[in-house]
Short mmCIF file of C-alpha atoms in Angstrom, two decimals:
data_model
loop_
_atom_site.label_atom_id
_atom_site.label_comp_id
_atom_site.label_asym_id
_atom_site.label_seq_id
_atom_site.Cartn_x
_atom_site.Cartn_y
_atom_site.Cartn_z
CA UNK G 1247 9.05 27.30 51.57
CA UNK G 1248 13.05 27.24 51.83
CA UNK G 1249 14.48 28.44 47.97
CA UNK G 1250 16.15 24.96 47.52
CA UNK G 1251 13.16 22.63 47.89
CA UNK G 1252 12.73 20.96 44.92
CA UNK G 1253 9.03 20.68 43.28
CA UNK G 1254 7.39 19.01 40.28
CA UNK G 1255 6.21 21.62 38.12
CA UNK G 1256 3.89 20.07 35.55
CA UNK G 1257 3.56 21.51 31.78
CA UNK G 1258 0.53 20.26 29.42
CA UNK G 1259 0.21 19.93 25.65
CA UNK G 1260 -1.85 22.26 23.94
CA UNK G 1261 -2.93 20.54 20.72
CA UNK G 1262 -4.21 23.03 18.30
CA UNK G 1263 -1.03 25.18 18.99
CA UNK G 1264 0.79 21.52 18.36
CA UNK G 1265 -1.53 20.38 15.81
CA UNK G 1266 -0.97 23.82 13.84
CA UNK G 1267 2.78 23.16 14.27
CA UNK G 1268 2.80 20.01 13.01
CA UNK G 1269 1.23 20.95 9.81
CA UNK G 1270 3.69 23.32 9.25
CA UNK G 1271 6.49 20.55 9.38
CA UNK G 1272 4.43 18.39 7.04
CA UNK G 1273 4.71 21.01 4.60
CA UNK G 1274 8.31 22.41 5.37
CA UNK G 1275 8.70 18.50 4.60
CA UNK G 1276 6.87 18.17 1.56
CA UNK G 1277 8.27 21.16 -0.23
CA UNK G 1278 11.58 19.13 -1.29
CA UNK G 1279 9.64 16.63 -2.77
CA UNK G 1280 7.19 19.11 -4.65
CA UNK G 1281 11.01 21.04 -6.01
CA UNK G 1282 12.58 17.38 -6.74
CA UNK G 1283 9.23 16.52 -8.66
CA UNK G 1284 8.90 13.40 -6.57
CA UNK G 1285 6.09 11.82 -7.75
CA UNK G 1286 3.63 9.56 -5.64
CA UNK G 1287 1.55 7.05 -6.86
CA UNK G 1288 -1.97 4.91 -5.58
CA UNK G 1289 0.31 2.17 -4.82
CA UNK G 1290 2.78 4.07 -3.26
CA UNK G 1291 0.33 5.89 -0.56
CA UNK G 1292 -1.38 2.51 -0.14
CA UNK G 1293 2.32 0.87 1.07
CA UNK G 1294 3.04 4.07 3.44
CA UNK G 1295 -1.10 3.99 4.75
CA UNK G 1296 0.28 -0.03 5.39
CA UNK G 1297 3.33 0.80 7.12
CA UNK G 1298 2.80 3.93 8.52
CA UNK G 1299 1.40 2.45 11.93
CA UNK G 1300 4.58 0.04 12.67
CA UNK G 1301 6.46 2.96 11.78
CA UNK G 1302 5.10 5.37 14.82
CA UNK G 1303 5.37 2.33 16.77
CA UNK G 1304 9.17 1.99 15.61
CA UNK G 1305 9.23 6.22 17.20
CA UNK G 1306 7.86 5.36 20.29
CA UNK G 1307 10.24 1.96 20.31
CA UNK G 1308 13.43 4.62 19.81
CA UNK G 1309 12.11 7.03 22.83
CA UNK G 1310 12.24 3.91 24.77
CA UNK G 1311 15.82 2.66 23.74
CA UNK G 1312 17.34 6.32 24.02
CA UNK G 1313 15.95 6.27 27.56
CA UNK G 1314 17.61 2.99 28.49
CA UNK G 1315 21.13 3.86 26.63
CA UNK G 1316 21.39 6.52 28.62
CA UNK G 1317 20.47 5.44 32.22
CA UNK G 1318 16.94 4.47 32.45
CA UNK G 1319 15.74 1.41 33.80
CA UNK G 1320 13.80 -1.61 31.24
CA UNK G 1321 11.15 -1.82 33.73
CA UNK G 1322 10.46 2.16 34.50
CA UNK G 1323 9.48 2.51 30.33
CA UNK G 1324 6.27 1.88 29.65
CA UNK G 1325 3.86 2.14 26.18
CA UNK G 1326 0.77 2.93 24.98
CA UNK G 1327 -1.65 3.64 22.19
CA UNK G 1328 -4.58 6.40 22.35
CA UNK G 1329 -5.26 7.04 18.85
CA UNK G 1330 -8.94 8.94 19.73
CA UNK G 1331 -6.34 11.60 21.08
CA UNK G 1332 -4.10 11.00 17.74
CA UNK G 1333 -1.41 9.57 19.88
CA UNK G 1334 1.31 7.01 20.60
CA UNK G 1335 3.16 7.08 24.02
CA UNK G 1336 6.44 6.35 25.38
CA UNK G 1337 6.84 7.23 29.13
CA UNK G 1338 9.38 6.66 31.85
CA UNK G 1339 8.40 6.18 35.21
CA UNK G 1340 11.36 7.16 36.64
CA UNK G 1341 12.72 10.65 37.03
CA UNK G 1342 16.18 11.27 34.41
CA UNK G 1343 18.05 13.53 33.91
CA UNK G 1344 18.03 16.51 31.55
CA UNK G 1345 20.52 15.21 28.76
CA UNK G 1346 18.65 11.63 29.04
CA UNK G 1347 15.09 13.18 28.22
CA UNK G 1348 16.85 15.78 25.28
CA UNK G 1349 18.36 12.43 23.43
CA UNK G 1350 15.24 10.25 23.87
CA UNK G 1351 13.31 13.51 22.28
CA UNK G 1352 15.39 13.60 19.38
CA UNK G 1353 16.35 10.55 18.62
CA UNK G 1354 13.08 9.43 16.18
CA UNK G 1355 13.33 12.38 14.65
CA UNK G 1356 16.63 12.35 13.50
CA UNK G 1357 16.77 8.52 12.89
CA UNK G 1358 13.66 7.60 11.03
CA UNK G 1359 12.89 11.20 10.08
CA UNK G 1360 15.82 13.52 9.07
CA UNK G 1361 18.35 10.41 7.63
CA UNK G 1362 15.55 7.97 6.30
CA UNK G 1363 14.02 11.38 4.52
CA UNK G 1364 17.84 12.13 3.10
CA UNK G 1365 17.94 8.24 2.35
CA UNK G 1366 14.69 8.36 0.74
CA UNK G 1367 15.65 10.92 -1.30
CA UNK G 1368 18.84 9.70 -2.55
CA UNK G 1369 17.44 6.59 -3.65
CA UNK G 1370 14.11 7.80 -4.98
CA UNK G 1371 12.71 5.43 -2.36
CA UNK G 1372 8.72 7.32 -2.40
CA UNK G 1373 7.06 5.46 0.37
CA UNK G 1374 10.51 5.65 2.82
CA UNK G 1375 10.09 9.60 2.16
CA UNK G 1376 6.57 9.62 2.61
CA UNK G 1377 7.04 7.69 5.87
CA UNK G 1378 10.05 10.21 7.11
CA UNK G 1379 7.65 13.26 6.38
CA UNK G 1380 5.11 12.03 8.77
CA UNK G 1381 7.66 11.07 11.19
CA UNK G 1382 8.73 14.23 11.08
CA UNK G 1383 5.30 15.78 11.43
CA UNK G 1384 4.19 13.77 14.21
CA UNK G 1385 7.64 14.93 16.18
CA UNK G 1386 6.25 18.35 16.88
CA UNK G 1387 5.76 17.83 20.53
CA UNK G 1388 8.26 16.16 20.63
CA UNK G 1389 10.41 19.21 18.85
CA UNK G 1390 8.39 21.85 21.71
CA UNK G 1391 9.65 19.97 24.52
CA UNK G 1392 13.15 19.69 23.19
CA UNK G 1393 13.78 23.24 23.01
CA UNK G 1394 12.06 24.38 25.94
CA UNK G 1395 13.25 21.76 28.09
CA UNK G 1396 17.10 23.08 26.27
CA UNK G 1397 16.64 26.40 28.20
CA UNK G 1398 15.81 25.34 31.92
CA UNK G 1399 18.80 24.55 34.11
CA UNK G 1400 19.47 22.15 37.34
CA UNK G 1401 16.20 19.95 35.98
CA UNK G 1402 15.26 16.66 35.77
CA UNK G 1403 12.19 15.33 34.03
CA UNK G 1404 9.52 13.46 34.77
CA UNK G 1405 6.66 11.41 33.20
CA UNK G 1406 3.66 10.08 34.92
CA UNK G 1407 0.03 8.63 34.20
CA UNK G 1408 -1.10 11.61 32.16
CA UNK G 1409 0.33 11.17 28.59
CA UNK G 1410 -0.32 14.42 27.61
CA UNK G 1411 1.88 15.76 30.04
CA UNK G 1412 5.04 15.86 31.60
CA UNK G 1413 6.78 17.42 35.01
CA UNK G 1414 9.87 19.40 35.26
CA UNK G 1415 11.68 18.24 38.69
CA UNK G 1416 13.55 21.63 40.54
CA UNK G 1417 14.70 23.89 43.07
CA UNK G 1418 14.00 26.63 40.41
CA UNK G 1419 10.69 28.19 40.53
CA UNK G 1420 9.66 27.27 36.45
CA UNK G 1421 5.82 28.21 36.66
CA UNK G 1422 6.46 31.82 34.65
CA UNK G 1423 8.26 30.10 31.84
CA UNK G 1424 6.06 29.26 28.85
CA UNK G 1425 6.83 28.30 25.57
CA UNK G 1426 5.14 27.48 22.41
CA UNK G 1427 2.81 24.52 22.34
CA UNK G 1428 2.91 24.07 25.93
CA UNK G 1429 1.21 25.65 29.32
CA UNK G 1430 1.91 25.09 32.92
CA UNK G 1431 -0.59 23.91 34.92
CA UNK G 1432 0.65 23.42 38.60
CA UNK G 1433 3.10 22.12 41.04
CA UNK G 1434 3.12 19.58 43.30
CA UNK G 1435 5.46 18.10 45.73
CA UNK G 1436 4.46 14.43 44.75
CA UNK G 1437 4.23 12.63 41.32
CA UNK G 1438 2.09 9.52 41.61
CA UNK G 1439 3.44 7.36 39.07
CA UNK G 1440 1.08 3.80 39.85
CA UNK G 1441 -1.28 3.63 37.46
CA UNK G 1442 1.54 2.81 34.57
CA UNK G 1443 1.52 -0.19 33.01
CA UNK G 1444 4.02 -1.69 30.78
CA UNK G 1445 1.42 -1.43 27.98
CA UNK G 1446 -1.79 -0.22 27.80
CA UNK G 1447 -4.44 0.42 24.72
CA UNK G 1448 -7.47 2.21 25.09
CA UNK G 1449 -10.94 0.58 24.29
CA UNK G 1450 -11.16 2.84 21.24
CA UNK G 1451 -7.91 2.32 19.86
CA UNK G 1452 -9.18 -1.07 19.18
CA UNK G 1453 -12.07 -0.22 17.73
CA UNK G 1454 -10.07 2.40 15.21
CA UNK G 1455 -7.72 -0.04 14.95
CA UNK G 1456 -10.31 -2.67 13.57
CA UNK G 1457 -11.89 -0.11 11.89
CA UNK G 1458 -8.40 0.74 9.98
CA UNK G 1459 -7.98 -3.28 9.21
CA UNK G 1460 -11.00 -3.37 7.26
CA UNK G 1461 -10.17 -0.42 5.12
CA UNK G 1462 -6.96 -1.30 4.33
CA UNK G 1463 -8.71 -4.64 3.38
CA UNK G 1464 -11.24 -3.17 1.27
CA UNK G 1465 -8.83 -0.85 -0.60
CA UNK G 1466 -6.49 -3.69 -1.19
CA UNK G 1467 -9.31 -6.35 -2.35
#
């Protein structure tokens, strides 16, 4: 194989590393609120339980906008909900390049986590803070990805119809460098990218999602 062929070299999420991470933010999180004596009431968890699914949605809808801002096409982003796998997607179809992919990670998490959690704060704002802290939380793949994808040089990334995955576009051969939260799996010399859709839910996600309605009913009424 000639040293300047590029390949897709495709890295996986491995959720109890991630899951075990994202704990650990929750609490980093919390631990402000616990020193500022924050206190949260019924009502007050009741309004974030409310709000908190709009709220991931609003993450996923800032992934998508970072993408576009900085060169992505509207029709290459695509969205989707898998909530048996605890997750909310955002994926781009199209290959971008290395700054593109480190804005679009960050973005939520600064935006709706870090400022709305400083907000929060400042105006004693409970369920905003609440909101911000499992923002924050559920950015630990998010946070992986950014800083391994900080170290790698030449790249561009690339998405395709695995959610739980991504691919790292180069010349450079990337297989031997692992990270925290994340393992490589293989390379190819193809990405099939057809079986996106603009958005897609899974049949379980509407069953949890129905199952979540009634709840929220029950503990309202």
């Amino acid at each position: 194989m000639s040293k300047n062929k590029k390949q897709y070299y495709i890295y996986e999420m491995h959720f109890p590393v991630l899951t075990f991470f994202s704990f650990f933010l929750l609490f980093l999180a919390l631990f402000p609120c616990f020193y500022l004596g924050i206190k949260v009431t019924y009502m007050k968890l009741i309004e974030t339980c409310i709000l908190v699914f709009p709220w991931l949605m609003l993450h996923e809808l800032l992934h998508g906008f970072s993408y576009m801002i900085h060169g992505a096409k509207w029709r290459n982003i695509t969205y989707g909900i898998c909530l048996e796998k605890s997750i909310l997607y955002c994926l781009c179809k199209q290959n971008i390049s290395k700054k593109n992919i480190l804005w679009s990670l960050f973005f939520p998490f600064f935006w709706i986590g870090i400022v709305t959690y400083i907000l929060g704060i400042l105006f004693g704002n409970v369920t905003l803070i609440l909101l911000s802290i499992l923002n924050i939380s559920g950015c630990a793949a998010d946070l992986v990805m950014f800083f391994f994808l900080l170290k790698l040089k030449n790249i561009e990334f690339s998405e395709f119809d695995n959610p739980f995955a991504f691919a790292i576009y180069t010349a450079e051969d990337v297989s031997n460098k692992k990270t925290f939260g994340l393992r490589f799996v293989e390379k190819r010399n193809v990405l099939e990218k057809n079986d996106l859709k603009k958005f897609q839910i899974s049949t379980k996600s509407v069953w949890i999602l129905i199952g979540i309605f009634f709840l929220f009913c029950y503990l309202l009424f």
